[in-house]
PDB file of C-alpha atoms in Angstrom:
ATOM      1  CA  UNK A   1    -269.594 -90.265  14.341  1.00  0.00           C
ATOM      2  CA  UNK A   2    -271.768 -92.068  11.657  1.00  0.00           C
ATOM      3  CA  UNK A   3    -269.510 -90.867   8.995  1.00  0.00           C
ATOM      4  CA  UNK A   4    -266.442 -91.777  10.715  1.00  0.00           C
ATOM      5  CA  UNK A   5    -267.516 -95.122  11.112  1.00  0.00           C
ATOM      6  CA  UNK A   6    -269.050 -95.911   8.131  1.00  0.00           C
ATOM      7  CA  UNK A   7    -267.434 -93.384   5.075  1.00  0.00           C
ATOM      8  CA  UNK A   8    -267.236 -94.498   2.386  1.00  0.00           C
ATOM      9  CA  UNK A   9    -270.665 -95.901   2.436  1.00  0.00           C
ATOM     10  CA  UNK A  10    -271.886 -99.072   1.157  1.00  0.00           C
ATOM     11  CA  UNK A  11    -274.061 -98.732  -1.528  1.00  0.00           C
ATOM     12  CA  UNK A  12    -276.808-101.182   0.416  1.00  0.00           C
ATOM     13  CA  UNK A  13    -276.799 -98.728   3.538  1.00  0.00           C
ATOM     14  CA  UNK A  14    -279.746 -96.374   3.930  1.00  0.00           C
ATOM     15  CA  UNK A  15    -278.976 -93.861   6.541  1.00  0.00           C
ATOM     16  CA  UNK A  16    -281.873 -92.590   7.521  1.00  0.00           C
ATOM     17  CA  UNK A  17    -282.535 -88.742   9.444  1.00  0.00           C
ATOM     18  CA  UNK A  18    -285.188 -86.388  10.896  1.00  0.00           C
ATOM     19  CA  UNK A  19    -286.356 -83.427  10.787  1.00  0.00           C
ATOM     20  CA  UNK A  20    -288.848 -81.049  12.245  1.00  0.00           C
ATOM     21  CA  UNK A  21    -287.267 -81.406  15.686  1.00  0.00           C
ATOM     22  CA  UNK A  22    -284.356 -79.740  17.610  1.00  0.00           C
ATOM     23  CA  UNK A  23    -282.749 -79.505  21.018  1.00  0.00           C
ATOM     24  CA  UNK A  24    -284.146 -75.955  22.822  1.00  0.00           C
ATOM     25  CA  UNK A  25    -281.373 -74.260  24.527  1.00  0.00           C
ATOM     26  CA  UNK A  26    -283.394 -75.758  28.309  1.00  0.00           C
ATOM     27  CA  UNK A  27    -281.864 -79.053  26.232  1.00  0.00           C
ATOM     28  CA  UNK A  28    -285.472 -80.345  25.875  1.00  0.00           C
ATOM     29  CA  UNK A  29    -286.955 -81.356  21.963  1.00  0.00           C
ATOM     30  CA  UNK A  30    -288.552 -78.651  20.360  1.00  0.00           C
ATOM     31  CA  UNK A  31    -290.528 -78.200  17.000  1.00  0.00           C
ATOM     32  CA  UNK A  32    -288.547 -77.212  13.965  1.00  0.00           C
ATOM     33  CA  UNK A  33    -290.792 -78.033  11.454  1.00  0.00           C
ATOM     34  CA  UNK A  34    -291.095 -74.408   9.381  1.00  0.00           C
ATOM     35  CA  UNK A  35    -289.925 -74.899   5.278  1.00  0.00           C
ATOM     36  CA  UNK A  36    -286.735 -73.014   6.549  1.00  0.00           C
ATOM     37  CA  UNK A  37    -285.807 -75.427   9.451  1.00  0.00           C
ATOM     38  CA  UNK A  38    -286.568 -78.020   7.553  1.00  0.00           C
ATOM     39  CA  UNK A  39    -284.416 -77.041   4.831  1.00  0.00           C
ATOM     40  CA  UNK A  40    -281.330 -76.017   7.105  1.00  0.00           C
ATOM     41  CA  UNK A  41    -281.517 -79.018   8.728  1.00  0.00           C
ATOM     42  CA  UNK A  42    -281.321 -80.878   5.307  1.00  0.00           C
ATOM     43  CA  UNK A  43    -278.414 -79.010   4.130  1.00  0.00           C
ATOM     44  CA  UNK A  44    -276.644 -79.684   7.615  1.00  0.00           C
ATOM     45  CA  UNK A  45    -276.995 -83.319   7.302  1.00  0.00           C
ATOM     46  CA  UNK A  46    -275.758 -83.858   4.238  1.00  0.00           C
ATOM     47  CA  UNK A  47    -272.749 -81.785   5.169  1.00  0.00           C
ATOM     48  CA  UNK A  48    -271.988 -84.155   8.102  1.00  0.00           C
ATOM     49  CA  UNK A  49    -272.559 -87.105   6.322  1.00  0.00           C
ATOM     50  CA  UNK A  50    -270.991 -86.471   3.510  1.00  0.00           C
ATOM     51  CA  UNK A  51    -273.654 -87.887   1.277  1.00  0.00           C
ATOM     52  CA  UNK A  52    -274.852 -86.029  -2.222  1.00  0.00           C
ATOM     53  CA  UNK A  53    -278.700 -86.962  -1.183  1.00  0.00           C
ATOM     54  CA  UNK A  54    -280.253 -88.091   2.139  1.00  0.00           C
ATOM     55  CA  UNK A  55    -281.606 -92.016   1.886  1.00  0.00           C
ATOM     56  CA  UNK A  56    -284.521 -91.305   3.827  1.00  0.00           C
ATOM     57  CA  UNK A  57    -285.849 -88.489   5.503  1.00  0.00           C
ATOM     58  CA  UNK A  58    -288.465 -88.480   8.367  1.00  0.00           C
ATOM     59  CA  UNK A  59    -290.627 -85.741   9.449  1.00  0.00           C
ATOM     60  CA  UNK A  60    -290.916 -85.930  13.224  1.00  0.00           C
ATOM     61  CA  UNK A  61    -294.802 -84.977  13.855  1.00  0.00           C
ATOM     62  CA  UNK A  62    -295.851 -82.416  16.654  1.00  0.00           C
ATOM     63  CA  UNK A  63    -296.843 -85.061  19.409  1.00  0.00           C
ATOM     64  CA  UNK A  64    -296.046 -85.329  23.023  1.00  0.00           C
ATOM     65  CA  UNK A  65    -293.720 -82.678  24.174  1.00  0.00           C
ATOM     66  CA  UNK A  66    -293.673 -81.416  20.500  1.00  0.00           C
ATOM     67  CA  UNK A  67    -297.487 -80.364  20.903  1.00  0.00           C
ATOM     68  CA  UNK A  68    -298.125 -76.771  19.602  1.00  0.00           C
ATOM     69  CA  UNK A  69    -295.600 -76.293  16.966  1.00  0.00           C
ATOM     70  CA  UNK A  70    -298.408 -74.353  14.951  1.00  0.00           C
ATOM     71  CA  UNK A  71    -296.719 -75.623  11.791  1.00  0.00           C
ATOM     72  CA  UNK A  72    -299.471 -77.114   9.070  1.00  0.00           C
ATOM     73  CA  UNK A  73    -298.272 -80.048   7.939  1.00  0.00           C
ATOM     74  CA  UNK A  74    -298.921 -78.782   4.486  1.00  0.00           C
ATOM     75  CA  UNK A  75    -296.046 -76.682   4.751  1.00  0.00           C
ATOM     76  CA  UNK A  76    -293.685 -79.033   5.906  1.00  0.00           C
ATOM     77  CA  UNK A  77    -294.336 -81.353   3.355  1.00  0.00           C
ATOM     78  CA  UNK A  78    -294.350 -79.266   0.689  1.00  0.00           C
ATOM     79  CA  UNK A  79    -290.921 -78.530   1.763  1.00  0.00           C
ATOM     80  CA  UNK A  80    -289.790 -81.897   1.587  1.00  0.00           C
ATOM     81  CA  UNK A  81    -291.434 -82.697  -1.569  1.00  0.00           C
ATOM     82  CA  UNK A  82    -289.360 -79.954  -3.200  1.00  0.00           C
ATOM     83  CA  UNK A  83    -286.173 -80.838  -1.362  1.00  0.00           C
ATOM     84  CA  UNK A  84    -287.023 -84.486  -3.305  1.00  0.00           C
ATOM     85  CA  UNK A  85    -287.419 -82.497  -6.535  1.00  0.00           C
ATOM     86  CA  UNK A  86    -283.756 -80.958  -5.991  1.00  0.00           C
ATOM     87  CA  UNK A  87    -282.524 -84.381  -5.411  1.00  0.00           C
ATOM     88  CA  UNK A  88    -281.614 -83.587  -1.703  1.00  0.00           C
ATOM     89  CA  UNK A  89    -283.959 -86.537  -0.601  1.00  0.00           C
ATOM     90  CA  UNK A  90    -284.465 -89.697  -2.183  1.00  0.00           C
ATOM     91  CA  UNK A  91    -287.415 -91.000   0.366  1.00  0.00           C
ATOM     92  CA  UNK A  92    -289.895 -89.335   2.720  1.00  0.00           C
ATOM     93  CA  UNK A  93    -291.271 -90.689   5.821  1.00  0.00           C
ATOM     94  CA  UNK A  94    -293.625 -89.597   8.672  1.00  0.00           C
ATOM     95  CA  UNK A  95    -292.658 -89.992  12.527  1.00  0.00           C
ATOM     96  CA  UNK A  96    -295.132 -90.388  15.308  1.00  0.00           C
ATOM     97  CA  UNK A  97    -297.647 -90.040  12.819  1.00  0.00           C
ATOM     98  CA  UNK A  98    -301.556 -91.101  13.138  1.00  0.00           C
ATOM     99  CA  UNK A  99    -303.505 -92.253  10.242  1.00  0.00           C
ATOM    100  CA  UNK A 100    -305.147 -89.112   9.383  1.00  0.00           C
ATOM    101  CA  UNK A 101    -301.583 -87.504   9.273  1.00  0.00           C
ATOM    102  CA  UNK A 102    -300.397 -89.895   6.711  1.00  0.00           C
ATOM    103  CA  UNK A 103    -303.448 -89.553   4.382  1.00  0.00           C
ATOM    104  CA  UNK A 104    -302.967 -86.216   4.506  1.00  0.00           C
ATOM    105  CA  UNK A 105    -298.839 -86.240   3.859  1.00  0.00           C
ATOM    106  CA  UNK A 106    -299.891 -88.507   0.963  1.00  0.00           C
ATOM    107  CA  UNK A 107    -301.779 -86.393  -0.834  1.00  0.00           C
ATOM    108  CA  UNK A 108    -299.096 -83.922  -1.025  1.00  0.00           C
ATOM    109  CA  UNK A 109    -296.375 -86.435  -1.925  1.00  0.00           C
ATOM    110  CA  UNK A 110    -295.484 -90.275  -1.394  1.00  0.00           C
ATOM    111  CA  UNK A 111    -294.691 -91.261   2.236  1.00  0.00           C
ATOM    112  CA  UNK A 112    -292.176 -94.205   2.208  1.00  0.00           C
ATOM    113  CA  UNK A 113    -292.112 -95.112   5.470  1.00  0.00           C
ATOM    114  CA  UNK A 114    -293.623 -94.674   8.740  1.00  0.00           C
ATOM    115  CA  UNK A 115    -291.750 -94.456  12.197  1.00  0.00           C
ATOM    116  CA  UNK A 116    -294.028 -95.063  15.374  1.00  0.00           C
ATOM    117  CA  UNK A 117    -293.419 -96.378  19.001  1.00  0.00           C
ATOM    118  CA  UNK A 118    -294.892-100.030  18.984  1.00  0.00           C
ATOM    119  CA  UNK A 119    -293.747-102.918  21.470  1.00  0.00           C
ATOM    120  CA  UNK A 120    -295.173-106.108  23.141  1.00  0.00           C
ATOM    121  CA  UNK A 121    -297.782-104.431  25.985  1.00  0.00           C
ATOM    122  CA  UNK A 122    -299.001-101.408  23.451  1.00  0.00           C
ATOM    123  CA  UNK A 123    -301.586-100.891  21.245  1.00  0.00           C
ATOM    124  CA  UNK A 124    -301.040 -96.832  20.733  1.00  0.00           C
ATOM    125  CA  UNK A 125    -300.127 -97.831  16.999  1.00  0.00           C
ATOM    126  CA  UNK A 126    -301.759-101.064  15.747  1.00  0.00           C
ATOM    127  CA  UNK A 127    -304.400 -99.246  13.755  1.00  0.00           C
ATOM    128  CA  UNK A 128    -301.292 -97.625  11.845  1.00  0.00           C
ATOM    129  CA  UNK A 129    -299.760-100.676  11.682  1.00  0.00           C
ATOM    130  CA  UNK A 130    -302.388-102.564  10.210  1.00  0.00           C
ATOM    131  CA  UNK A 131    -303.214 -99.442   7.509  1.00  0.00           C
ATOM    132  CA  UNK A 132    -299.105 -99.540   6.624  1.00  0.00           C
ATOM    133  CA  UNK A 133    -299.836-103.126   6.433  1.00  0.00           C
ATOM    134  CA  UNK A 134    -302.712-102.703   4.115  1.00  0.00           C
ATOM    135  CA  UNK A 135    -300.838 -99.931   2.035  1.00  0.00           C
ATOM    136  CA  UNK A 136    -297.745-101.536   1.918  1.00  0.00           C
ATOM    137  CA  UNK A 137    -295.906 -98.616   3.505  1.00  0.00           C
ATOM    138  CA  UNK A 138    -292.875 -99.648   5.579  1.00  0.00           C
ATOM    139  CA  UNK A 139    -293.473 -99.453   9.216  1.00  0.00           C
ATOM    140  CA  UNK A 140    -290.024 -98.858  11.482  1.00  0.00           C
ATOM    141  CA  UNK A 141    -291.147 -99.470  14.962  1.00  0.00           C
ATOM    142  CA  UNK A 142    -288.814 -97.704  17.734  1.00  0.00           C
ATOM    143  CA  UNK A 143    -288.644 -98.908  21.161  1.00  0.00           C
ATOM    144  CA  UNK A 144    -289.378-102.137  20.101  1.00  0.00           C
ATOM    145  CA  UNK A 145    -288.626-103.432  23.449  1.00  0.00           C
ATOM    146  CA  UNK A 146    -291.038-101.110  25.271  1.00  0.00           C
ATOM    147  CA  UNK A 147    -288.423 -99.163  27.159  1.00  0.00           C
ATOM    148  CA  UNK A 148    -288.270-101.166  30.358  1.00  0.00           C
ATOM    149  CA  UNK A 149    -292.106-102.144  30.018  1.00  0.00           C
ATOM    150  CA  UNK A 150    -291.066-105.185  28.433  1.00  0.00           C
ATOM    151  CA  UNK A 151    -289.881-106.452  31.912  1.00  0.00           C
ATOM    152  CA  UNK A 152    -293.173-106.010  33.764  1.00  0.00           C
ATOM    153  CA  UNK A 153    -294.407-108.519  30.886  1.00  0.00           C
ATOM    154  CA  UNK A 154    -291.562-111.026  31.325  1.00  0.00           C
ATOM    155  CA  UNK A 155    -293.686-113.826  33.024  1.00  0.00           C
ATOM    156  CA  UNK A 156    -295.972-113.725  30.201  1.00  0.00           C
ATOM    157  CA  UNK A 157    -293.344-114.102  27.245  1.00  0.00           C
ATOM    158  CA  UNK A 158    -291.354-116.756  29.323  1.00  0.00           C
ATOM    159  CA  UNK A 159    -292.880-119.784  28.647  1.00  0.00           C
ATOM    160  CA  UNK A 160    -292.776-119.095  24.788  1.00  0.00           C
ATOM    161  CA  UNK A 161    -288.659-117.891  25.288  1.00  0.00           C
ATOM    162  CA  UNK A 162    -288.174-121.174  26.948  1.00  0.00           C
ATOM    163  CA  UNK A 163    -290.183-122.840  24.378  1.00  0.00           C
ATOM    164  CA  UNK A 164    -287.541-121.560  21.807  1.00  0.00           C
ATOM    165  CA  UNK A 165    -284.605-121.680  24.072  1.00  0.00           C
ATOM    166  CA  UNK A 166    -284.413-117.862  23.340  1.00  0.00           C
ATOM    167  CA  UNK A 167    -284.704-114.834  25.722  1.00  0.00           C
ATOM    168  CA  UNK A 168    -287.719-113.017  25.965  1.00  0.00           C
ATOM    169  CA  UNK A 169    -286.651-109.916  24.784  1.00  0.00           C
ATOM    170  CA  UNK A 170    -285.920-111.674  21.412  1.00  0.00           C
ATOM    171  CA  UNK A 171    -289.916-113.379  21.659  1.00  0.00           C
ATOM    172  CA  UNK A 172    -290.798-109.942  21.699  1.00  0.00           C
ATOM    173  CA  UNK A 173    -289.284-108.788  18.648  1.00  0.00           C
ATOM    174  CA  UNK A 174    -289.936-112.055  16.794  1.00  0.00           C
ATOM    175  CA  UNK A 175    -293.801-111.003  17.440  1.00  0.00           C
ATOM    176  CA  UNK A 176    -293.129-107.691  15.939  1.00  0.00           C
ATOM    177  CA  UNK A 177    -291.867-109.151  12.748  1.00  0.00           C
ATOM    178  CA  UNK A 178    -294.773-111.549  12.882  1.00  0.00           C
ATOM    179  CA  UNK A 179    -297.327-108.950  12.771  1.00  0.00           C
ATOM    180  CA  UNK A 180    -296.916-108.075   9.069  1.00  0.00           C
ATOM    181  CA  UNK A 181    -293.949-107.800   6.588  1.00  0.00           C
ATOM    182  CA  UNK A 182    -293.720-104.004   6.607  1.00  0.00           C
ATOM    183  CA  UNK A 183    -292.497-104.215   9.878  1.00  0.00           C
ATOM    184  CA  UNK A 184    -288.913-103.274  11.158  1.00  0.00           C
ATOM    185  CA  UNK A 185    -287.980-103.094  14.435  1.00  0.00           C
ATOM    186  CA  UNK A 186    -285.120-100.405  15.308  1.00  0.00           C
ATOM    187  CA  UNK A 187    -283.960-101.825  19.022  1.00  0.00           C
ATOM    188  CA  UNK A 188    -281.005-100.515  20.815  1.00  0.00           C
ATOM    189  CA  UNK A 189    -278.033-102.291  21.459  1.00  0.00           C
ATOM    190  CA  UNK A 190    -275.662-101.624  24.160  1.00  0.00           C
ATOM    191  CA  UNK A 191    -272.978-104.162  22.755  1.00  0.00           C
ATOM    192  CA  UNK A 192    -271.801-106.599  20.149  1.00  0.00           C
ATOM    193  CA  UNK A 193    -273.941-109.825  22.062  1.00  0.00           C
ATOM    194  CA  UNK A 194    -277.105-107.617  22.590  1.00  0.00           C
ATOM    195  CA  UNK A 195    -276.800-106.933  18.655  1.00  0.00           C
ATOM    196  CA  UNK A 196    -276.395-110.814  18.214  1.00  0.00           C
ATOM    197  CA  UNK A 197    -279.627-111.407  19.879  1.00  0.00           C
ATOM    198  CA  UNK A 198    -281.464-108.716  18.149  1.00  0.00           C
ATOM    199  CA  UNK A 199    -280.690-109.742  14.635  1.00  0.00           C
ATOM    200  CA  UNK A 200    -280.999-113.645  15.580  1.00  0.00           C
ATOM    201  CA  UNK A 201    -284.571-112.831  16.533  1.00  0.00           C
ATOM    202  CA  UNK A 202    -285.183-113.035  12.411  1.00  0.00           C
ATOM    203  CA  UNK A 203    -284.908-116.508  12.834  1.00  0.00           C
ATOM    204  CA  UNK A 204    -287.437-117.566  15.333  1.00  0.00           C
ATOM    205  CA  UNK A 205    -290.619-118.490  13.965  1.00  0.00           C
ATOM    206  CA  UNK A 206    -293.679-118.288  16.040  1.00  0.00           C
ATOM    207  CA  UNK A 207    -296.484-120.984  15.155  1.00  0.00           C
ATOM    208  CA  UNK A 208    -299.896-119.466  14.270  1.00  0.00           C
ATOM    209  CA  UNK A 209    -301.000-120.945  17.869  1.00  0.00           C
ATOM    210  CA  UNK A 210    -298.531-118.737  19.688  1.00  0.00           C
ATOM    211  CA  UNK A 211    -299.142-115.505  17.958  1.00  0.00           C
ATOM    212  CA  UNK A 212    -302.737-116.402  18.975  1.00  0.00           C
ATOM    213  CA  UNK A 213    -301.873-116.355  22.425  1.00  0.00           C
ATOM    214  CA  UNK A 214    -299.558-114.097  22.684  1.00  0.00           C
ATOM    215  CA  UNK A 215    -301.982-111.568  21.208  1.00  0.00           C
ATOM    216  CA  UNK A 216    -304.168-112.538  23.982  1.00  0.00           C
ATOM    217  CA  UNK A 217    -301.683-110.868  26.265  1.00  0.00           C
ATOM    218  CA  UNK A 218    -301.370-107.810  24.975  1.00  0.00           C
TER     219      UNK A 218
END
């Protein structure tokens, strides 16, 4: 679908892909982080995208539904490092990673990005955000609107939204962007209007007082 919509690719376009996970026969995600599985996935993605090399490949680590993969992180990272040396991968990232996993991976190959869930009302990845900020590692925040959890916090953000004449969702995105210059929220969009609203959040500038007030609500 990406190739059909965007090929030939713009020089400024970065297409990220993910390895370490596959859809099992039951339809649920399963670990796929052995060296052989990663190599197969990378080569399949290259063919599907019609690219000579992948711009950014995230290794999905074994947490949540992927617990119990039994594959050492070093095996997966050494495979990615070798594929990078071969020119099949440009940049390597980690998904659903802890600080300890980032540090272990970085001892093998440069970690160019981290992708974790992070949103208003959650502190689960706060330590990783601070770590990435200090290390100048781009942090891609997925589920930045909290998979519906933001609705439960709507009253908390309503006053800020009214002050800026925007939606509470836009305030939540603006808050994320203001946390660190390394944060890149990756919200979904079901239509063009949602996409425009998401992009418009880049123009919302929250004051230090507003940031402190919002932080107290988190």
